[in-house]
Coordinates of C-alpha atoms and ligand atoms in Angstrom, one line a residue:
M1 CA -17.5 12.9 32.5
N2 CA -20.3 10.4 32.6
P3 CA -19.4 7.0 31.1
Y4 CA -21.0 6.2 27.7
R5 CA -23.9 3.6 28.2
V6 CA -23.5 0.5 26.0
L7 CA -25.8 -2.3 25.0
V8 CA -24.4 -5.5 23.4
A9 CA -26.7 -7.8 21.3
G10 CA -25.6 -11.2 20.1
L11 CA -23.6 -13.0 22.7
G12 CA -21.5 -15.6 20.9
K13 CA -17.7 -15.4 20.8
R14 CA -17.4 -11.8 19.6
G15 CA -20.4 -10.5 21.6
L16 CA -18.8 -11.7 24.8
H17 CA -15.5 -10.1 23.8
H18 CA -17.1 -6.8 23.2
A19 CA -19.2 -6.8 26.4
T20 CA -16.2 -7.8 28.4
F21 CA -13.9 -5.1 27.0
F22 CA -16.6 -2.4 27.2
K23 CA -17.1 -3.4 30.9
A24 CA -13.4 -3.2 31.5
N25 CA -13.1 0.4 30.2
P26 CA -14.1 3.1 32.7
R27 CA -15.3 5.3 29.9
F28 CA -18.2 2.9 29.3
E29 CA -21.0 1.4 31.4
L30 CA -22.5 -1.9 30.2
I31 CA -26.2 -1.2 30.7
G32 CA -27.7 -4.2 28.8
I33 CA -27.1 -7.4 27.0
S34 CA -29.3 -9.4 24.6
S35 CA -29.4 -12.7 22.9
R36 CA -32.2 -14.7 21.3
D37 CA -30.4 -17.8 22.7
T38 CA -31.4 -18.3 26.4
A39 CA -28.5 -20.5 27.3
R40 CA -26.0 -18.0 25.8
L41 CA -27.8 -15.1 27.7
Q42 CA -27.5 -17.0 31.0
G43 CA -23.9 -17.9 30.3
A44 CA -23.1 -14.3 29.6
L45 CA -24.8 -13.1 32.7
G46 CA -22.7 -15.5 34.7
K47 CA -19.5 -14.0 33.2
L48 CA -20.6 -10.3 33.2
G49 CA -22.5 -10.0 36.4
N50 CA -25.9 -8.5 37.0
V51 CA -26.8 -6.5 33.9
P52 CA -30.3 -5.8 32.5
S53 CA -30.9 -8.5 29.8
S54 CA -33.5 -9.6 27.3
G55 CA -34.1 -12.0 24.5
D56 CA -35.5 -9.0 22.5
A57 CA -32.7 -6.7 21.5
R58 CA -35.1 -4.0 20.1
A59 CA -37.3 -3.9 23.2
L60 CA -34.3 -3.6 25.5
A61 CA -32.5 -1.0 23.4
C62 CA -35.7 1.2 23.1
S63 CA -36.3 1.0 26.9
E64 CA -32.6 1.6 27.9
R65 CA -31.7 4.1 25.2
P66 CA -27.9 3.4 25.1
D67 CA -25.3 5.8 23.7
V68 CA -23.6 2.8 22.0
F69 CA -25.5 0.0 20.4
C70 CA -23.1 -2.9 19.7
F71 CA -24.2 -6.0 17.8
C72 CA -22.2 -9.1 17.1
T73 CA -24.4 -11.4 15.0
P74 CA -23.7 -13.7 12.1
P75 CA -23.3 -12.0 8.7
N76 CA -27.0 -12.5 7.7
A77 CA -28.1 -10.1 10.5
R78 CA -27.1 -6.5 9.8
L79 CA -29.6 -4.0 8.4
G80 CA -32.3 -4.9 10.9
M81 CA -29.8 -4.4 13.8
I82 CA -28.6 -1.1 12.3
K83 CA -32.3 0.1 12.3
I84 CA -32.6 -0.9 16.0
G85 CA -29.5 1.1 16.8
I86 CA -30.9 4.2 15.0
E87 CA -34.4 3.7 16.5
C88 CA -33.1 3.5 20.1
G89 CA -31.2 6.8 19.6
A90 CA -27.6 5.5 19.9
K91 CA -24.9 8.0 19.0
L92 CA -22.7 5.2 17.7
I93 CA -23.3 1.7 16.4
A94 CA -20.5 -0.8 16.7
F95 CA -20.7 -4.0 14.7
E96 CA -18.7 -6.9 13.2
K97 CA -17.3 -7.6 9.8
P98 CA -18.3 -8.3 7.2
V99 CA -20.3 -5.0 6.7
A100 CA -22.9 -6.7 4.5
L101 CA -23.4 -9.8 2.4
T102 CA -24.8 -7.9 -0.6
S103 CA -24.3 -4.5 -2.2
A104 CA -28.1 -4.0 -1.8
E105 CA -27.7 -4.3 2.0
L106 CA -24.5 -2.2 2.0
F107 CA -26.2 0.7 0.3
D108 CA -29.2 0.5 2.6
I109 CA -27.0 0.5 5.7
R110 CA -25.0 3.4 4.3
D111 CA -28.2 5.4 3.6
E112 CA -29.7 4.6 7.0
L113 CA -26.5 5.8 8.8
H114 CA -26.1 8.9 6.8
Q115 CA -29.7 10.0 7.1
A116 CA -29.6 9.4 10.8
G117 CA -26.2 11.1 11.3
V118 CA -25.1 8.2 13.5
K119 CA -21.4 7.2 13.8
A120 CA -20.5 3.6 13.2
V121 CA -17.4 1.4 13.5
V122 CA -16.7 -2.1 12.2
S123 CA -14.4 -4.5 14.0
H124 CA -11.3 -4.8 11.9
Q125 CA -9.3 -4.9 15.2
H126 CA -6.3 -7.0 14.0
R127 CA -4.7 -3.7 13.0
Y128 CA -3.9 -2.8 16.6
G129 CA -1.4 -5.7 16.8
A130 CA 2.2 -4.5 17.3
H131 CA 3.2 -6.4 14.2
Y132 CA 0.5 -4.8 12.0
R133 CA 1.5 -1.4 13.3
A134 CA 5.2 -2.1 12.7
V135 CA 4.4 -2.8 9.0
K136 CA 2.3 0.3 8.7
R137 CA 5.1 2.4 10.2
V138 CA 7.7 1.1 7.7
I139 CA 5.3 1.8 4.8
A140 CA 4.4 5.3 6.0
S141 CA 8.1 6.1 6.6
G142 CA 8.7 6.0 2.9
A143 CA 11.4 3.3 3.3
L144 CA 9.8 1.2 0.5
G145 CA 10.2 4.0 -2.0
R146 CA 7.2 4.3 -4.4
V147 CA 4.7 1.6 -3.3
H148 CA 3.3 -0.1 -6.4
T149 CA 1.6 -3.2 -4.9
V150 CA -0.3 -4.2 -1.8
Y151 CA -1.4 -7.8 -1.2
G152 CA -3.2 -10.1 1.1
T153 CA -3.7 -13.9 1.3
A154 CA -5.7 -16.0 3.7
T155 CA -6.4 -19.7 3.7
G156 CA -9.7 -19.0 5.6
W157 CA -12.6 -18.5 3.3
M158 CA -13.8 -15.2 1.8
T159 CA -16.6 -14.0 4.1
H160 CA -14.5 -14.6 7.2
M161 CA -11.3 -13.2 5.9
L162 CA -11.4 -11.0 2.8
S163 CA -12.8 -8.0 4.7
H164 CA -9.8 -8.1 7.0
L165 CA -7.3 -8.4 4.1
I166 CA -8.9 -5.5 2.2
D167 CA -9.2 -3.2 5.2
Y168 CA -5.5 -3.6 6.3
T169 CA -4.2 -3.2 2.7
C170 CA -6.4 -0.1 2.2
W171 CA -4.9 1.3 5.4
F172 CA -1.4 0.6 4.1
N173 CA -2.5 2.5 0.9
N174 CA -4.0 5.4 2.9
Y175 CA -7.5 4.4 1.8
A176 CA -7.0 5.7 -1.7
P177 CA -10.2 5.0 -3.7
A178 CA -10.4 1.9 -5.9
T179 CA -11.4 2.3 -9.6
W180 CA -11.9 -1.3 -10.8
V181 CA -11.5 -5.0 -9.9
M182 CA -11.3 -8.3 -11.6
A183 CA -11.5 -11.8 -10.0
Q184 CA -12.1 -15.5 -10.3
G185 CA -13.9 -18.0 -8.0
A186 CA -13.8 -21.8 -7.5
G187 CA -15.5 -24.4 -5.4
R188 CA -19.0 -24.4 -4.0
S189 CA -18.8 -26.2 -0.7
K190 CA -18.8 -23.1 1.5
F191 CA -21.9 -21.5 -0.1
A192 CA -24.0 -23.2 2.6
D193 CA -21.7 -21.9 5.4
S194 CA -22.8 -19.1 7.9
H195 CA -20.1 -17.1 6.1
P196 CA -21.2 -18.0 2.5
S197 CA -18.2 -18.0 0.1
P198 CA -16.7 -19.7 -2.9
D199 CA -14.1 -22.1 -1.6
Y200 CA -11.4 -19.9 -3.3
I201 CA -11.4 -16.4 -4.7
G202 CA -8.5 -14.5 -6.2
G203 CA -8.5 -11.0 -7.6
F204 CA -6.9 -7.7 -8.5
V205 CA -7.8 -4.2 -7.6
Q206 CA -6.7 -1.0 -9.3
F207 CA -6.5 2.0 -7.0
A208 CA -6.8 5.6 -8.2
N209 CA -3.3 6.4 -7.0
G210 CA -1.9 3.7 -9.3
V211 CA -1.3 1.0 -6.7
R212 CA -2.3 -2.5 -7.5
A213 CA -3.8 -4.9 -4.9
V214 CA -3.7 -8.7 -5.2
Y215 CA -5.9 -10.9 -3.0
E216 CA -6.5 -14.6 -2.4
C217 CA -8.8 -16.2 0.1
G218 CA -9.6 -19.9 0.7
A219 CA -8.6 -23.3 -0.3
G220 CA -6.3 -22.3 -3.2
A221 CA -4.5 -19.6 -1.3
P222 CA -0.9 -20.4 -0.4
D223 CA 0.1 -22.0 2.9
Q224 CA 2.2 -20.0 5.3
P225 CA 4.3 -22.8 6.7
E226 CA 5.9 -20.4 9.2
V227 CA 2.5 -20.1 11.0
A228 CA 0.9 -23.1 12.8
K229 CA -2.6 -21.7 13.5
W230 CA -4.7 -22.2 10.3
W231 CA -6.8 -19.1 10.7
G232 CA -3.6 -17.1 11.3
K233 CA -2.0 -18.0 7.9
N234 CA -2.6 -14.6 6.5
R235 CA 0.1 -12.6 4.8
I236 CA -0.6 -8.9 4.3
G237 CA 1.9 -6.4 3.0
A238 CA 3.2 -3.9 0.5
Q239 CA 5.9 -3.8 -2.1
G240 CA 7.7 -0.7 -3.3
V241 CA 10.6 0.1 -5.6
E242 CA 13.0 0.0 -2.6
G243 CA 11.7 -2.9 -0.5
F244 CA 8.7 -4.8 1.0
A245 CA 7.0 -5.0 4.4
E246 CA 4.5 -7.7 5.5
V247 CA 2.7 -9.1 8.5
L248 CA 1.7 -12.7 9.1
T249 CA -1.4 -12.6 11.4
N250 CA 0.1 -15.3 13.7
G251 CA 3.7 -15.0 12.6
G252 CA 5.2 -11.6 13.3
W253 CA 6.3 -9.2 10.7
R254 CA 9.3 -8.6 8.4
A255 CA 10.6 -5.9 6.0
V256 CA 13.6 -5.6 3.7
T257 CA 14.4 -2.1 2.6
K258 CA 17.2 -0.4 0.7
S259 CA 18.0 1.9 3.6
G260 CA 17.3 -0.4 6.6
G261 CA 18.2 -3.9 5.5
F262 CA 16.3 -6.7 7.1
Q263 CA 14.0 -5.9 10.0
G264 CA 11.3 -7.9 11.7
G265 CA 9.7 -8.9 15.0
E266 CA 7.2 -11.1 16.8
G267 CA 3.5 -10.7 16.9
A268 CA 0.3 -12.7 16.9
M269 CA -3.4 -11.8 16.7
N270 CA -4.6 -11.5 20.3
Y271 CA -8.1 -10.3 21.3
D272 CA -6.9 -9.3 24.8
L273 CA -4.4 -6.8 23.3
D274 CA -6.4 -5.7 20.2
M275 CA -9.8 -5.1 21.8
P276 CA -8.8 -2.4 24.4
P277 CA -7.6 0.2 21.9
Y278 CA -10.5 -0.6 19.6
I279 CA -12.9 0.2 22.4
Q280 CA -11.0 3.2 23.6
E281 CA -11.1 4.9 20.2
I282 CA -14.9 4.6 20.4
A283 CA -14.9 6.8 23.5
D284 CA -12.3 9.2 21.8
W285 CA -14.6 9.6 18.8
L286 CA -17.7 10.1 20.9
D287 CA -15.8 12.8 22.9
D288 CA -14.5 14.6 19.8
D289 CA -15.8 14.5 16.2
R290 CA -12.4 15.2 14.9
K291 CA -10.9 12.0 16.3
A292 CA -12.5 9.6 13.8
H293 CA -12.1 5.9 14.8
S294 CA -9.5 4.0 12.8
C295 CA -12.2 1.4 12.0
N296 CA -14.9 4.0 11.0
F297 CA -17.7 2.9 8.8
E298 CA -16.6 5.0 5.8
N299 CA -13.3 3.1 5.6
A300 CA -15.1 -0.3 6.2
S301 CA -17.7 0.6 3.6
Q302 CA -15.0 1.3 1.0
G303 CA -13.5 -2.1 1.7
A304 CA -17.0 -3.8 1.6
E305 CA -17.6 -2.3 -1.9
I306 CA -14.3 -3.7 -3.1
T307 CA -15.2 -7.1 -1.7
L308 CA -18.6 -7.2 -3.4
A309 CA -17.2 -6.0 -6.7
L310 CA -14.6 -8.8 -6.6
Q311 CA -17.6 -11.2 -6.1
R312 CA -19.5 -9.8 -9.1
S313 CA -16.4 -10.2 -11.3
A314 CA -15.9 -13.7 -10.1
A315 CA -19.5 -14.5 -10.8
E316 CA -19.8 -12.8 -14.2
G317 CA -16.3 -12.4 -15.5
G318 CA -14.5 -9.3 -16.7
Q319 CA -13.7 -6.1 -14.9
V320 CA -16.1 -4.3 -12.5
A321 CA -15.9 -0.5 -12.2
L322 CA -16.0 1.2 -8.8
P323 CA -17.8 2.8 -7.2
L324 CA -20.7 0.3 -7.8
S325 CA -23.5 2.1 -9.7
S326 CA -26.3 -0.4 -8.9
A327 CA -27.3 -2.7 -6.1
A328 CA -27.2 -6.5 -6.4
D329 CA -27.2 -9.8 -4.5
E330 CA -23.6 -11.0 -5.0
P331 CA -23.9 -14.4 -3.1
A332 CA -26.8 -15.3 -5.5
M333 CA -24.7 -14.2 -8.5
L334 CA -21.8 -16.4 -7.2
R335 CA -24.1 -19.4 -6.7
A336 CA -25.2 -19.0 -10.3
G337 CA -21.8 -18.3 -11.8
V338 CA -19.1 -20.4 -10.0
P339 CA -18.5 -23.6 -11.9
D340 CA -19.7 -26.9 -10.4
R341 CA -16.2 -28.4 -10.1
P342 CA -14.3 -29.2 -6.8
V343 CA -11.7 -26.6 -5.8
L344 CA -8.0 -27.4 -6.2
V345 CA -6.1 -26.9 -2.9
S346 CA -2.7 -25.5 -2.2
C347 CA -1.8 -27.7 0.8
D348 CA -3.1 -30.8 2.7
Q349 CA -4.3 -28.7 5.6
N350 CA -6.6 -26.8 3.3
R351 CA -8.0 -30.1 1.9
K352 CA -8.9 -31.0 5.5
E353 CA -10.4 -27.6 6.4
F354 CA -12.6 -27.6 3.3
G355 CA -13.7 -31.2 3.9
L356 CA -12.2 -32.6 0.7
Ligands
NAD401 N1 -13.2 -9.2 14.1 C1 -12.8 -10.5 14.3 O1 -11.7 -10.7 14.6 C2 -13.9 -11.6 14.3 C3 -13.6 -12.9 14.7 C4 -14.6 -13.8 14.7 C5 -15.8 -13.5 14.2 N2 -16.1 -12.3 13.7 C6 -17.4 -11.9 13.2 O2 -18.3 -11.7 14.3 C7 -19.6 -12.0 13.9 C8 -20.2 -13.0 15.0 O3 -19.3 -14.1 15.1 P1 -19.3 -15.0 16.4 O4 -18.1 -15.9 16.2 O5 -19.4 -14.2 17.6 O6 -20.7 -15.8 16.1 P2 -21.4 -16.8 17.1 O7 -22.2 -17.7 16.3 O8 -20.5 -17.3 18.2 O9 -22.5 -15.8 17.8 C9 -23.5 -15.1 17.1 C10 -24.6 -14.6 18.1 O10 -25.6 -13.9 17.3 C11 -26.9 -14.4 17.7 N3 -27.8 -14.3 16.5 C12 -27.8 -15.1 15.5 N4 -28.7 -14.7 14.6 C13 -29.3 -13.6 15.1 C14 -30.2 -12.7 14.6 N5 -30.8 -12.8 13.4 N6 -30.6 -11.6 15.4 C15 -30.0 -11.5 16.6 N7 -29.1 -12.3 17.1 C16 -28.7 -13.3 16.4 C17 -26.6 -15.8 18.2 O11 -27.7 -16.3 19.1 C18 -25.3 -15.7 18.9 O12 -25.5 -15.2 20.2 C19 -19.5 -12.6 12.5 O13 -19.9 -11.6 11.6 C20 -18.1 -13.0 12.3 O14 -17.6 -12.9 11.0 C21 -15.1 -11.3 13.8

C-alpha cells in the first residue's frame, strides 16, 4: 500500500514533532513543510532532510496535493488553514488544540469540514500515556461503581490546558453530551497572551447521563506538590460510588476501589511515546472509515463547545445551555466581563508563573 503523503505547516515546537513522527512512520511520506518564518524553515530542513518547502503553505499544498494536511500554528490561525486543507484536496486534516478561540470560528470549521466530507483530528495526545490509559481502564472496568463526577485541574492557563482536561474527562465519561455549564473567571494578565485566557477559570458541567464535571485552570487552581514540572501539575480523574481513579500528567496514576484496594503506577507525559500511536491511528482511519481516530474532530468539537460555554458563563454569569444555539466571540466577552482585580493564587509557583 502506498504511503499517505503528508504536508506539515507551522514549524515551531509542535510542527517539528508532527513532521518528525510522520517521517518516522512507514505508512506516511513527508512530502512538504512550510513556515512563514525563514529561520524556522531552514532549521526544520536541517533536521528533516531534503523535503519540498515553502513560506507559502497554500501554494505548496495546492501544488503537492497531500493526503494529509497538518498544521501546528498558534490558536489564532485555524479557519484559514482548514480552508487550505480542503482546497488542496486532503483526505484528512490534523491540527493542534485548542480547536478554536471563538464559537463563531468553531461553527465555521465544523461547517467547512462537514460540507467537504474531510476527516479531521485534533492533537489531544496525552491520552496515549500508559498512566492515562490505566485510569481509563479502571473506570471502564466498572470498579468505581456508578461514576457521578469527573474532574480536571491544571495550573497552566485556560487556552493551553482546558481543552486537554475536557477531552480526557469526556473520554472517561464515554463522550456523553453536555447539557449545561456554569463558571467564574478572575484575573486579566493572560488576555494578551498567544493563548488568551483569564488567569483563572473554574466551572461545572452537567452531562446528559447525570455525571457532573468540575474544572479549574490557571493561577487559582490547586498545586500538585507531588509533581515538579509546572505544566504537568494536572490532576484528571473520576469518582464513583465505589472508588476513584486519577492521573497526574507528570506524576503517574492512582486508584482506590472497593474491590481492588489501592492501585497505582508511574507515568509522565512524553511526546516520544505519545506521538507514534496518535500518528498511527491517522493511517488506520484513512485505511478504514470504521476505525475512527480516538482524537477525531467530533469528540474535540464537543469539548471545544463546552470550553466556550464555560467562557460565556464566566463572562456573563448564570448557566449556559448546550449545545450552543448562536455564535459569539468568547474572548471579547471575557475581556468585557472579567473584573479588573488581580487574581488570587493558590501557591507561590503560580504567583511566579503569572508574573505577580
Ligand atoms: N498537544 C500538545 O501537547 C501541545 C503542546 C504544546 C503546544 N500545543 C499547541 O500547538 C500549537 C502550536 O504551538 P507551538 O508550541 O508549536 O507554537 P510555536 O510558536 O512554537 O510555533 C508556531 C508556528 O506557527 C507559525 N505561525 C504563526 N502564525 C501563523 C499563521 N498565521 N499562519 C501560518 N503559520 C503561522 C510560526 O511561524 C511557527 O512556525 C498551539 O495551538 C498550542 O496550543 C499543543
